[in-house]
JSON list of C-alpha atoms in Angstrom, two decimals:
[
{"chain": "A", "resi": 1, "resn": "UNK", "atom": "CA", "xyz": [63.82, 57.39, 41.04]},
{"chain": "A", "resi": 2, "resn": "UNK", "atom": "CA", "xyz": [64.17, 60.55, 38.95]},
{"chain": "A", "resi": 3, "resn": "UNK", "atom": "CA", "xyz": [62.18, 63.64, 39.89]},
{"chain": "A", "resi": 4, "resn": "UNK", "atom": "CA", "xyz": [59.47, 64.41, 37.34]},
{"chain": "A", "resi": 5, "resn": "UNK", "atom": "CA", "xyz": [58.82, 68.03, 36.38]},
{"chain": "A", "resi": 6, "resn": "UNK", "atom": "CA", "xyz": [55.55, 69.86, 35.73]},
{"chain": "A", "resi": 7, "resn": "UNK", "atom": "CA", "xyz": [55.86, 72.67, 33.18]},
{"chain": "A", "resi": 8, "resn": "UNK", "atom": "CA", "xyz": [53.05, 75.14, 32.43]},
{"chain": "A", "resi": 9, "resn": "UNK", "atom": "CA", "xyz": [53.27, 76.47, 28.88]},
{"chain": "A", "resi": 10, "resn": "UNK", "atom": "CA", "xyz": [52.71, 80.03, 27.73]},
{"chain": "A", "resi": 11, "resn": "UNK", "atom": "CA", "xyz": [51.94, 79.98, 24.00]},
{"chain": "A", "resi": 12, "resn": "UNK", "atom": "CA", "xyz": [52.49, 83.55, 22.89]},
{"chain": "A", "resi": 13, "resn": "UNK", "atom": "CA", "xyz": [50.92, 85.57, 20.07]},
{"chain": "A", "resi": 14, "resn": "UNK", "atom": "CA", "xyz": [50.79, 89.36, 19.74]},
{"chain": "A", "resi": 15, "resn": "UNK", "atom": "CA", "xyz": [52.17, 89.75, 23.27]},
{"chain": "A", "resi": 16, "resn": "UNK", "atom": "CA", "xyz": [49.44, 87.66, 24.91]},
{"chain": "A", "resi": 17, "resn": "UNK", "atom": "CA", "xyz": [49.18, 84.08, 26.09]},
{"chain": "A", "resi": 18, "resn": "UNK", "atom": "CA", "xyz": [46.84, 82.12, 23.79]},
{"chain": "A", "resi": 19, "resn": "UNK", "atom": "CA", "xyz": [45.48, 78.60, 23.50]},
{"chain": "A", "resi": 20, "resn": "UNK", "atom": "CA", "xyz": [44.01, 76.75, 20.54]},
{"chain": "A", "resi": 21, "resn": "UNK", "atom": "CA", "xyz": [43.30, 73.27, 19.24]},
{"chain": "A", "resi": 22, "resn": "UNK", "atom": "CA", "xyz": [45.77, 71.49, 16.93]},
{"chain": "A", "resi": 23, "resn": "UNK", "atom": "CA", "xyz": [47.70, 74.79, 16.67]},
{"chain": "A", "resi": 24, "resn": "UNK", "atom": "CA", "xyz": [44.59, 76.59, 15.31]},
{"chain": "A", "resi": 25, "resn": "UNK", "atom": "CA", "xyz": [41.77, 78.86, 16.60]},
{"chain": "A", "resi": 26, "resn": "UNK", "atom": "CA", "xyz": [43.79, 80.73, 19.21]},
{"chain": "A", "resi": 27, "resn": "UNK", "atom": "CA", "xyz": [42.02, 82.54, 22.05]},
{"chain": "A", "resi": 28, "resn": "UNK", "atom": "CA", "xyz": [43.52, 85.06, 24.46]},
{"chain": "A", "resi": 29, "resn": "UNK", "atom": "CA", "xyz": [43.98, 83.69, 27.98]},
{"chain": "A", "resi": 30, "resn": "UNK", "atom": "CA", "xyz": [46.14, 86.26, 29.74]},
{"chain": "A", "resi": 31, "resn": "UNK", "atom": "CA", "xyz": [49.30, 88.23, 30.42]},
{"chain": "A", "resi": 32, "resn": "UNK", "atom": "CA", "xyz": [52.61, 86.29, 30.31]},
{"chain": "A", "resi": 33, "resn": "UNK", "atom": "CA", "xyz": [54.40, 87.73, 33.37]},
{"chain": "A", "resi": 34, "resn": "UNK", "atom": "CA", "xyz": [51.23, 87.50, 35.46]},
{"chain": "A", "resi": 35, "resn": "UNK", "atom": "CA", "xyz": [50.56, 83.89, 34.53]},
{"chain": "A", "resi": 36, "resn": "UNK", "atom": "CA", "xyz": [54.22, 82.88, 34.91]},
{"chain": "A", "resi": 37, "resn": "UNK", "atom": "CA", "xyz": [54.33, 84.33, 38.44]},
{"chain": "A", "resi": 38, "resn": "UNK", "atom": "CA", "xyz": [51.09, 82.57, 39.34]},
{"chain": "A", "resi": 39, "resn": "UNK", "atom": "CA", "xyz": [52.32, 79.21, 38.09]},
{"chain": "A", "resi": 40, "resn": "UNK", "atom": "CA", "xyz": [55.63, 79.52, 39.92]},
{"chain": "A", "resi": 41, "resn": "UNK", "atom": "CA", "xyz": [53.74, 80.30, 43.15]},
{"chain": "A", "resi": 42, "resn": "UNK", "atom": "CA", "xyz": [51.64, 77.17, 42.54]},
{"chain": "A", "resi": 43, "resn": "UNK", "atom": "CA", "xyz": [54.78, 75.03, 42.32]},
{"chain": "A", "resi": 44, "resn": "UNK", "atom": "CA", "xyz": [55.79, 74.95, 38.64]},
{"chain": "A", "resi": 45, "resn": "UNK", "atom": "CA", "xyz": [59.27, 73.52, 38.12]},
{"chain": "A", "resi": 46, "resn": "UNK", "atom": "CA", "xyz": [59.82, 75.49, 34.95]},
{"chain": "A", "resi": 47, "resn": "UNK", "atom": "CA", "xyz": [57.91, 77.79, 32.61]},
{"chain": "A", "resi": 48, "resn": "UNK", "atom": "CA", "xyz": [57.84, 77.30, 28.84]},
{"chain": "A", "resi": 49, "resn": "UNK", "atom": "CA", "xyz": [57.43, 80.47, 26.74]},
{"chain": "A", "resi": 50, "resn": "UNK", "atom": "CA", "xyz": [56.72, 79.69, 23.08]},
{"chain": "A", "resi": 51, "resn": "UNK", "atom": "CA", "xyz": [56.26, 82.52, 20.59]},
{"chain": "A", "resi": 52, "resn": "UNK", "atom": "CA", "xyz": [54.17, 80.38, 18.26]},
{"chain": "A", "resi": 53, "resn": "UNK", "atom": "CA", "xyz": [53.84, 82.83, 15.36]},
{"chain": "A", "resi": 54, "resn": "UNK", "atom": "CA", "xyz": [57.38, 84.25, 15.28]},
{"chain": "A", "resi": 55, "resn": "UNK", "atom": "CA", "xyz": [58.82, 81.85, 12.69]},
{"chain": "A", "resi": 56, "resn": "UNK", "atom": "CA", "xyz": [55.71, 81.96, 10.51]},
{"chain": "A", "resi": 57, "resn": "UNK", "atom": "CA", "xyz": [55.81, 85.77, 10.58]},
{"chain": "A", "resi": 58, "resn": "UNK", "atom": "CA", "xyz": [59.54, 85.83, 9.91]},
{"chain": "A", "resi": 59, "resn": "UNK", "atom": "CA", "xyz": [60.40, 87.79, 13.02]},
{"chain": "A", "resi": 60, "resn": "UNK", "atom": "CA", "xyz": [62.41, 87.35, 16.21]},
{"chain": "A", "resi": 61, "resn": "UNK", "atom": "CA", "xyz": [61.02, 86.29, 19.57]},
{"chain": "A", "resi": 62, "resn": "UNK", "atom": "CA", "xyz": [59.56, 89.18, 21.60]},
{"chain": "A", "resi": 63, "resn": "UNK", "atom": "CA", "xyz": [62.60, 89.93, 23.76]},
{"chain": "A", "resi": 64, "resn": "UNK", "atom": "CA", "xyz": [60.84, 92.59, 25.84]},
{"chain": "A", "resi": 65, "resn": "UNK", "atom": "CA", "xyz": [58.15, 90.12, 26.88]},
{"chain": "A", "resi": 66, "resn": "UNK", "atom": "CA", "xyz": [60.78, 87.46, 27.60]},
{"chain": "A", "resi": 67, "resn": "UNK", "atom": "CA", "xyz": [62.62, 89.92, 29.84]},
{"chain": "A", "resi": 68, "resn": "UNK", "atom": "CA", "xyz": [59.44, 90.99, 31.64]},
{"chain": "A", "resi": 69, "resn": "UNK", "atom": "CA", "xyz": [58.48, 87.37, 32.25]},
{"chain": "A", "resi": 70, "resn": "UNK", "atom": "CA", "xyz": [61.94, 86.29, 33.39]},
{"chain": "A", "resi": 71, "resn": "UNK", "atom": "CA", "xyz": [62.10, 89.19, 35.85]},
{"chain": "A", "resi": 72, "resn": "UNK", "atom": "CA", "xyz": [59.13, 87.97, 37.91]},
{"chain": "A", "resi": 73, "resn": "UNK", "atom": "CA", "xyz": [60.11, 84.30, 38.33]},
{"chain": "A", "resi": 74, "resn": "UNK", "atom": "CA", "xyz": [63.04, 82.36, 39.74]},
{"chain": "A", "resi": 75, "resn": "UNK", "atom": "CA", "xyz": [62.34, 78.97, 38.14]},
{"chain": "A", "resi": 76, "resn": "UNK", "atom": "CA", "xyz": [63.90, 78.28, 34.72]},
{"chain": "A", "resi": 77, "resn": "UNK", "atom": "CA", "xyz": [62.30, 79.96, 31.72]},
{"chain": "A", "resi": 78, "resn": "UNK", "atom": "CA", "xyz": [62.54, 78.01, 28.45]},
{"chain": "A", "resi": 79, "resn": "UNK", "atom": "CA", "xyz": [61.93, 80.18, 25.39]},
{"chain": "A", "resi": 80, "resn": "UNK", "atom": "CA", "xyz": [61.23, 79.17, 21.79]},
{"chain": "A", "resi": 81, "resn": "UNK", "atom": "CA", "xyz": [59.95, 80.66, 18.57]},
{"chain": "A", "resi": 82, "resn": "UNK", "atom": "CA", "xyz": [61.69, 82.70, 15.90]},
{"chain": "A", "resi": 83, "resn": "UNK", "atom": "CA", "xyz": [65.22, 81.64, 16.87]},
{"chain": "A", "resi": 84, "resn": "UNK", "atom": "CA", "xyz": [67.16, 81.26, 13.65]},
{"chain": "A", "resi": 85, "resn": "UNK", "atom": "CA", "xyz": [70.82, 81.69, 14.62]},
{"chain": "A", "resi": 86, "resn": "UNK", "atom": "CA", "xyz": [73.40, 81.65, 17.42]},
{"chain": "A", "resi": 87, "resn": "UNK", "atom": "CA", "xyz": [72.99, 85.43, 17.70]},
{"chain": "A", "resi": 88, "resn": "UNK", "atom": "CA", "xyz": [69.24, 85.02, 18.23]},
{"chain": "A", "resi": 89, "resn": "UNK", "atom": "CA", "xyz": [69.87, 82.41, 20.92]},
{"chain": "A", "resi": 90, "resn": "UNK", "atom": "CA", "xyz": [72.40, 84.68, 22.61]},
{"chain": "A", "resi": 91, "resn": "UNK", "atom": "CA", "xyz": [69.92, 87.58, 22.66]},
{"chain": "A", "resi": 92, "resn": "UNK", "atom": "CA", "xyz": [67.16, 85.42, 24.16]},
{"chain": "A", "resi": 93, "resn": "UNK", "atom": "CA", "xyz": [69.52, 84.12, 26.87]},
{"chain": "A", "resi": 94, "resn": "UNK", "atom": "CA", "xyz": [70.65, 87.68, 27.59]},
{"chain": "A", "resi": 95, "resn": "UNK", "atom": "CA", "xyz": [66.98, 88.70, 27.91]},
{"chain": "A", "resi": 96, "resn": "UNK", "atom": "CA", "xyz": [66.63, 86.28, 30.82]},
{"chain": "A", "resi": 97, "resn": "UNK", "atom": "CA", "xyz": [65.85, 82.87, 29.36]},
{"chain": "A", "resi": 98, "resn": "UNK", "atom": "CA", "xyz": [67.47, 79.89, 31.06]},
{"chain": "A", "resi": 99, "resn": "UNK", "atom": "CA", "xyz": [67.10, 77.66, 28.00]},
{"chain": "A", "resi": 100, "resn": "UNK", "atom": "CA", "xyz": [66.22, 78.11, 24.36]},
{"chain": "A", "resi": 101, "resn": "UNK", "atom": "CA", "xyz": [64.29, 75.77, 22.09]},
{"chain": "A", "resi": 102, "resn": "UNK", "atom": "CA", "xyz": [64.63, 75.62, 18.33]},
{"chain": "A", "resi": 103, "resn": "UNK", "atom": "CA", "xyz": [62.67, 73.71, 15.72]},
{"chain": "A", "resi": 104, "resn": "UNK", "atom": "CA", "xyz": [62.40, 75.18, 12.21]},
{"chain": "A", "resi": 105, "resn": "UNK", "atom": "CA", "xyz": [66.00, 76.47, 12.22]},
{"chain": "A", "resi": 106, "resn": "UNK", "atom": "CA", "xyz": [67.33, 73.02, 13.09]},
{"chain": "A", "resi": 107, "resn": "UNK", "atom": "CA", "xyz": [65.35, 71.42, 10.26]},
{"chain": "A", "resi": 108, "resn": "UNK", "atom": "CA", "xyz": [66.64, 74.04, 7.82]},
{"chain": "A", "resi": 109, "resn": "UNK", "atom": "CA", "xyz": [70.26, 73.58, 8.95]},
{"chain": "A", "resi": 110, "resn": "UNK", "atom": "CA", "xyz": [71.05, 70.86, 11.54]},
{"chain": "A", "resi": 111, "resn": "UNK", "atom": "CA", "xyz": [74.53, 72.32, 12.01]},
{"chain": "A", "resi": 112, "resn": "UNK", "atom": "CA", "xyz": [73.00, 75.09, 14.10]},
{"chain": "A", "resi": 113, "resn": "UNK", "atom": "CA", "xyz": [72.37, 72.53, 16.83]},
{"chain": "A", "resi": 114, "resn": "UNK", "atom": "CA", "xyz": [76.05, 71.67, 17.22]},
{"chain": "A", "resi": 115, "resn": "UNK", "atom": "CA", "xyz": [77.06, 75.33, 16.93]},
{"chain": "A", "resi": 116, "resn": "UNK", "atom": "CA", "xyz": [74.64, 76.44, 19.66]},
{"chain": "A", "resi": 117, "resn": "UNK", "atom": "CA", "xyz": [75.46, 73.49, 21.92]},
{"chain": "A", "resi": 118, "resn": "UNK", "atom": "CA", "xyz": [79.18, 74.20, 21.59]},
{"chain": "A", "resi": 119, "resn": "UNK", "atom": "CA", "xyz": [78.70, 77.94, 22.21]},
{"chain": "A", "resi": 120, "resn": "UNK", "atom": "CA", "xyz": [76.20, 77.87, 25.09]},
{"chain": "A", "resi": 121, "resn": "UNK", "atom": "CA", "xyz": [76.27, 74.30, 26.46]},
{"chain": "A", "resi": 122, "resn": "UNK", "atom": "CA", "xyz": [73.81, 71.54, 25.70]},
{"chain": "A", "resi": 123, "resn": "UNK", "atom": "CA", "xyz": [71.95, 72.09, 28.98]},
{"chain": "A", "resi": 124, "resn": "UNK", "atom": "CA", "xyz": [70.65, 75.36, 27.54]},
{"chain": "A", "resi": 125, "resn": "UNK", "atom": "CA", "xyz": [69.56, 73.94, 24.19]},
{"chain": "A", "resi": 126, "resn": "UNK", "atom": "CA", "xyz": [66.17, 72.28, 23.66]},
{"chain": "A", "resi": 127, "resn": "UNK", "atom": "CA", "xyz": [65.04, 70.82, 20.37]},
{"chain": "A", "resi": 128, "resn": "UNK", "atom": "CA", "xyz": [61.31, 71.28, 19.91]},
{"chain": "A", "resi": 129, "resn": "UNK", "atom": "CA", "xyz": [59.74, 68.53, 17.83]},
{"chain": "A", "resi": 130, "resn": "UNK", "atom": "CA", "xyz": [56.16, 69.19, 16.68]},
{"chain": "A", "resi": 131, "resn": "UNK", "atom": "CA", "xyz": [54.95, 65.96, 15.10]},
{"chain": "A", "resi": 132, "resn": "UNK", "atom": "CA", "xyz": [51.88, 64.56, 13.40]},
{"chain": "A", "resi": 133, "resn": "UNK", "atom": "CA", "xyz": [51.06, 60.96, 12.52]},
{"chain": "A", "resi": 134, "resn": "UNK", "atom": "CA", "xyz": [51.19, 60.29, 8.79]},
{"chain": "A", "resi": 135, "resn": "UNK", "atom": "CA", "xyz": [51.22, 56.94, 7.00]},
{"chain": "A", "resi": 136, "resn": "UNK", "atom": "CA", "xyz": [52.25, 54.91, 10.01]},
{"chain": "A", "resi": 137, "resn": "UNK", "atom": "CA", "xyz": [54.97, 57.21, 11.35]},
{"chain": "A", "resi": 138, "resn": "UNK", "atom": "CA", "xyz": [55.30, 60.53, 13.18]},
{"chain": "A", "resi": 139, "resn": "UNK", "atom": "CA", "xyz": [56.46, 63.37, 10.94]},
{"chain": "A", "resi": 140, "resn": "UNK", "atom": "CA", "xyz": [58.22, 66.56, 12.08]},
{"chain": "A", "resi": 141, "resn": "UNK", "atom": "CA", "xyz": [56.41, 69.82, 11.29]},
{"chain": "A", "resi": 142, "resn": "UNK", "atom": "CA", "xyz": [57.88, 73.32, 11.28]},
{"chain": "A", "resi": 143, "resn": "UNK", "atom": "CA", "xyz": [56.66, 76.95, 11.16]},
{"chain": "A", "resi": 144, "resn": "UNK", "atom": "CA", "xyz": [54.18, 76.59, 14.01]},
{"chain": "A", "resi": 145, "resn": "UNK", "atom": "CA", "xyz": [52.88, 73.24, 12.82]},
{"chain": "A", "resi": 146, "resn": "UNK", "atom": "CA", "xyz": [52.03, 74.45, 9.30]},
{"chain": "A", "resi": 147, "resn": "UNK", "atom": "CA", "xyz": [54.72, 72.76, 7.18]},
{"chain": "A", "resi": 148, "resn": "UNK", "atom": "CA", "xyz": [55.60, 69.09, 6.94]},
{"chain": "A", "resi": 149, "resn": "UNK", "atom": "CA", "xyz": [59.34, 68.37, 6.76]},
{"chain": "A", "resi": 150, "resn": "UNK", "atom": "CA", "xyz": [58.80, 64.73, 5.84]},
{"chain": "A", "resi": 151, "resn": "UNK", "atom": "CA", "xyz": [61.32, 63.79, 8.54]},
{"chain": "A", "resi": 152, "resn": "UNK", "atom": "CA", "xyz": [60.63, 60.86, 10.87]},
{"chain": "A", "resi": 153, "resn": "UNK", "atom": "CA", "xyz": [60.35, 62.24, 14.42]},
{"chain": "A", "resi": 154, "resn": "UNK", "atom": "CA", "xyz": [62.13, 59.33, 16.11]},
{"chain": "A", "resi": 155, "resn": "UNK", "atom": "CA", "xyz": [65.09, 59.43, 13.73]},
{"chain": "A", "resi": 156, "resn": "UNK", "atom": "CA", "xyz": [65.20, 63.22, 14.11]},
{"chain": "A", "resi": 157, "resn": "UNK", "atom": "CA", "xyz": [65.32, 63.03, 17.91]},
{"chain": "A", "resi": 158, "resn": "UNK", "atom": "CA", "xyz": [68.26, 60.62, 17.73]},
{"chain": "A", "resi": 159, "resn": "UNK", "atom": "CA", "xyz": [70.09, 62.90, 15.30]},
{"chain": "A", "resi": 160, "resn": "UNK", "atom": "CA", "xyz": [69.47, 65.97, 17.46]},
{"chain": "A", "resi": 161, "resn": "UNK", "atom": "CA", "xyz": [70.86, 64.22, 20.52]},
{"chain": "A", "resi": 162, "resn": "UNK", "atom": "CA", "xyz": [73.97, 63.23, 18.55]},
{"chain": "A", "resi": 163, "resn": "UNK", "atom": "CA", "xyz": [74.49, 66.85, 17.47]},
{"chain": "A", "resi": 164, "resn": "UNK", "atom": "CA", "xyz": [74.38, 68.11, 21.07]},
{"chain": "A", "resi": 165, "resn": "UNK", "atom": "CA", "xyz": [70.78, 68.85, 22.05]},
{"chain": "A", "resi": 166, "resn": "UNK", "atom": "CA", "xyz": [70.28, 68.74, 25.81]},
{"chain": "A", "resi": 167, "resn": "UNK", "atom": "CA", "xyz": [66.53, 68.10, 25.82]},
{"chain": "A", "resi": 168, "resn": "UNK", "atom": "CA", "xyz": [63.61, 67.29, 23.54]},
{"chain": "A", "resi": 169, "resn": "UNK", "atom": "CA", "xyz": [60.28, 69.12, 23.78]},
{"chain": "A", "resi": 170, "resn": "UNK", "atom": "CA", "xyz": [57.92, 66.73, 22.00]},
{"chain": "A", "resi": 171, "resn": "UNK", "atom": "CA", "xyz": [54.49, 68.02, 21.00]},
{"chain": "A", "resi": 172, "resn": "UNK", "atom": "CA", "xyz": [51.75, 65.99, 19.36]},
{"chain": "A", "resi": 173, "resn": "UNK", "atom": "CA", "xyz": [49.94, 68.21, 16.85]},
{"chain": "A", "resi": 174, "resn": "UNK", "atom": "CA", "xyz": [47.17, 65.61, 16.63]},
{"chain": "A", "resi": 175, "resn": "UNK", "atom": "CA", "xyz": [46.52, 65.79, 20.38]},
{"chain": "A", "resi": 176, "resn": "UNK", "atom": "CA", "xyz": [47.18, 69.51, 20.96]},
{"chain": "A", "resi": 177, "resn": "UNK", "atom": "CA", "xyz": [44.31, 71.27, 22.72]},
{"chain": "A", "resi": 178, "resn": "UNK", "atom": "CA", "xyz": [42.02, 68.22, 22.44]},
{"chain": "A", "resi": 179, "resn": "UNK", "atom": "CA", "xyz": [42.33, 67.52, 26.20]},
{"chain": "A", "resi": 180, "resn": "UNK", "atom": "CA", "xyz": [42.03, 63.77, 25.55]},
{"chain": "A", "resi": 181, "resn": "UNK", "atom": "CA", "xyz": [45.50, 62.84, 26.73]},
{"chain": "A", "resi": 182, "resn": "UNK", "atom": "CA", "xyz": [49.07, 62.85, 25.47]},
{"chain": "A", "resi": 183, "resn": "UNK", "atom": "CA", "xyz": [50.16, 60.73, 22.52]},
{"chain": "A", "resi": 184, "resn": "UNK", "atom": "CA", "xyz": [51.55, 57.94, 24.66]},
{"chain": "A", "resi": 185, "resn": "UNK", "atom": "CA", "xyz": [52.82, 55.85, 21.75]},
{"chain": "A", "resi": 186, "resn": "UNK", "atom": "CA", "xyz": [54.77, 58.72, 20.20]},
{"chain": "A", "resi": 187, "resn": "UNK", "atom": "CA", "xyz": [56.16, 59.91, 23.53]},
{"chain": "A", "resi": 188, "resn": "UNK", "atom": "CA", "xyz": [57.27, 56.40, 24.49]},
{"chain": "A", "resi": 189, "resn": "UNK", "atom": "CA", "xyz": [58.91, 55.82, 21.10]},
{"chain": "A", "resi": 190, "resn": "UNK", "atom": "CA", "xyz": [60.93, 59.03, 21.20]},
{"chain": "A", "resi": 191, "resn": "UNK", "atom": "CA", "xyz": [61.85, 58.78, 24.91]},
{"chain": "A", "resi": 192, "resn": "UNK", "atom": "CA", "xyz": [63.01, 55.19, 24.39]},
{"chain": "A", "resi": 193, "resn": "UNK", "atom": "CA", "xyz": [65.20, 56.23, 21.45]},
{"chain": "A", "resi": 194, "resn": "UNK", "atom": "CA", "xyz": [67.24, 58.91, 23.27]},
{"chain": "A", "resi": 195, "resn": "UNK", "atom": "CA", "xyz": [69.06, 59.32, 26.58]},
{"chain": "A", "resi": 196, "resn": "UNK", "atom": "CA", "xyz": [68.42, 63.05, 27.01]},
{"chain": "A", "resi": 197, "resn": "UNK", "atom": "CA", "xyz": [65.29, 64.29, 28.85]},
{"chain": "A", "resi": 198, "resn": "UNK", "atom": "CA", "xyz": [62.04, 64.36, 26.91]},
{"chain": "A", "resi": 199, "resn": "UNK", "atom": "CA", "xyz": [59.15, 66.65, 27.83]},
{"chain": "A", "resi": 200, "resn": "UNK", "atom": "CA", "xyz": [55.72, 65.39, 26.75]},
{"chain": "A", "resi": 201, "resn": "UNK", "atom": "CA", "xyz": [53.40, 68.03, 25.30]},
{"chain": "A", "resi": 202, "resn": "UNK", "atom": "CA", "xyz": [50.01, 68.21, 23.61]},
{"chain": "A", "resi": 203, "resn": "UNK", "atom": "CA", "xyz": [46.67, 66.86, 24.76]},
{"chain": "A", "resi": 204, "resn": "UNK", "atom": "CA", "xyz": [46.64, 67.19, 28.53]},
{"chain": "A", "resi": 205, "resn": "UNK", "atom": "CA", "xyz": [43.11, 67.53, 29.91]},
{"chain": "A", "resi": 206, "resn": "UNK", "atom": "CA", "xyz": [43.39, 66.08, 33.40]},
{"chain": "A", "resi": 207, "resn": "UNK", "atom": "CA", "xyz": [45.75, 65.13, 36.21]},
{"chain": "A", "resi": 208, "resn": "UNK", "atom": "CA", "xyz": [45.26, 61.50, 35.16]},
{"chain": "A", "resi": 209, "resn": "UNK", "atom": "CA", "xyz": [46.70, 62.30, 31.73]},
{"chain": "A", "resi": 210, "resn": "UNK", "atom": "CA", "xyz": [49.87, 63.65, 33.35]},
{"chain": "A", "resi": 211, "resn": "UNK", "atom": "CA", "xyz": [50.14, 60.58, 35.58]},
{"chain": "A", "resi": 212, "resn": "UNK", "atom": "CA", "xyz": [49.69, 58.34, 32.54]},
{"chain": "A", "resi": 213, "resn": "UNK", "atom": "CA", "xyz": [52.41, 59.94, 30.41]},
{"chain": "A", "resi": 214, "resn": "UNK", "atom": "CA", "xyz": [54.92, 60.07, 33.30]},
{"chain": "A", "resi": 215, "resn": "UNK", "atom": "CA", "xyz": [54.40, 56.43, 34.26]},
{"chain": "A", "resi": 216, "resn": "UNK", "atom": "CA", "xyz": [53.82, 54.76, 30.89]},
{"chain": "A", "resi": 217, "resn": "UNK", "atom": "CA", "xyz": [56.75, 56.44, 29.13]},
{"chain": "A", "resi": 218, "resn": "UNK", "atom": "CA", "xyz": [60.27, 57.56, 30.01]},
{"chain": "A", "resi": 219, "resn": "UNK", "atom": "CA", "xyz": [59.29, 61.24, 29.72]},
{"chain": "A", "resi": 220, "resn": "UNK", "atom": "CA", "xyz": [61.03, 63.31, 32.38]},
{"chain": "A", "resi": 221, "resn": "UNK", "atom": "CA", "xyz": [58.51, 66.16, 32.32]},
{"chain": "A", "resi": 222, "resn": "UNK", "atom": "CA", "xyz": [54.93, 66.91, 31.39]},
{"chain": "A", "resi": 223, "resn": "UNK", "atom": "CA", "xyz": [54.00, 70.22, 29.80]},
{"chain": "A", "resi": 224, "resn": "UNK", "atom": "CA", "xyz": [50.42, 71.46, 30.00]},
{"chain": "A", "resi": 225, "resn": "UNK", "atom": "CA", "xyz": [48.51, 74.62, 29.19]},
{"chain": "A", "resi": 226, "resn": "UNK", "atom": "CA", "xyz": [44.71, 74.36, 29.04]},
{"chain": "A", "resi": 227, "resn": "UNK", "atom": "CA", "xyz": [44.20, 72.74, 32.44]},
{"chain": "A", "resi": 228, "resn": "UNK", "atom": "CA", "xyz": [46.14, 75.57, 34.09]},
{"chain": "A", "resi": 229, "resn": "UNK", "atom": "CA", "xyz": [44.95, 78.50, 31.96]},
{"chain": "A", "resi": 230, "resn": "UNK", "atom": "CA", "xyz": [41.27, 77.66, 32.39]},
{"chain": "A", "resi": 231, "resn": "UNK", "atom": "CA", "xyz": [41.62, 76.78, 36.10]},
{"chain": "A", "resi": 232, "resn": "UNK", "atom": "CA", "xyz": [40.63, 73.13, 35.69]},
{"chain": "A", "resi": 233, "resn": "UNK", "atom": "CA", "xyz": [43.53, 72.27, 38.00]},
{"chain": "A", "resi": 234, "resn": "UNK", "atom": "CA", "xyz": [46.48, 74.04, 39.59]},
{"chain": "A", "resi": 235, "resn": "UNK", "atom": "CA", "xyz": [50.08, 72.86, 39.47]},
{"chain": "A", "resi": 236, "resn": "UNK", "atom": "CA", "xyz": [49.68, 72.14, 43.18]},
{"chain": "A", "resi": 237, "resn": "UNK", "atom": "CA", "xyz": [46.69, 69.89, 42.47]},
{"chain": "A", "resi": 238, "resn": "UNK", "atom": "CA", "xyz": [48.70, 67.96, 39.89]},
{"chain": "A", "resi": 239, "resn": "UNK", "atom": "CA", "xyz": [51.67, 67.43, 42.18]},
{"chain": "A", "resi": 240, "resn": "UNK", "atom": "CA", "xyz": [49.53, 66.35, 45.12]},
{"chain": "A", "resi": 241, "resn": "UNK", "atom": "CA", "xyz": [47.77, 63.81, 42.91]},
{"chain": "A", "resi": 242, "resn": "UNK", "atom": "CA", "xyz": [51.06, 62.48, 41.54]},
{"chain": "A", "resi": 243, "resn": "UNK", "atom": "CA", "xyz": [52.53, 62.09, 45.02]},
{"chain": "A", "resi": 244, "resn": "UNK", "atom": "CA", "xyz": [49.53, 60.03, 46.15]},
{"chain": "A", "resi": 245, "resn": "UNK", "atom": "CA", "xyz": [50.13, 57.76, 43.14]},
{"chain": "A", "resi": 246, "resn": "UNK", "atom": "CA", "xyz": [53.81, 57.30, 43.94]},
{"chain": "A", "resi": 247, "resn": "UNK", "atom": "CA", "xyz": [55.33, 59.65, 41.36]},
{"chain": "A", "resi": 248, "resn": "UNK", "atom": "CA", "xyz": [58.46, 61.49, 42.53]},
{"chain": "A", "resi": 249, "resn": "UNK", "atom": "CA", "xyz": [57.87, 65.25, 42.22]},
{"chain": "A", "resi": 250, "resn": "UNK", "atom": "CA", "xyz": [59.30, 68.27, 44.03]}
]
């Protein structure tokens, strides 16, 4: 049985960790290095660092904050936001990231996926898919969830895997911040369509939600923010609960 991972997410804006609902109404919840260190101590398998306004603002990821965050943890740090080229990816990796996720750049030019996978290895390349349900299918959105690409999320995941992506970070815009549970149907559909690991994101409000997405879909990891930021549960709580329910975690 594969080991499932628990990944706290640091959504970044203006140098601070923020959290909103459906990618809107962001509120400040803390300092990135401080929160990352806390979550690692609690048992996080990985930390996701997403500069959510970088692409929309037309700027690069905050490398100084990436470096400061990477310096206080030993678990992998996955960084996304504002990465538009191989050079950007190289700079983020050099700043201390273990992996890099791209979304808008891949939609603009899918060739960047193959180029980055060839240059840095597919294990270091994550494709972030932010999707919303529209007219009976899930559609990929870019620029921090503000622009519809019109692309079917399932077909896109398959194409990204073929081009060399090592992982998919799948976020439901509809469920984000609602704390009513992950989009099980979307997660199952995408995870069934690809062989690479899929991380479920968007909507976690309880340990039961994490159990549900890890047992009802083929997702390899569950990403969560609100339940950790607002001290509803710790990573340790989540893992203890999952173990009692027979889920294989570290």
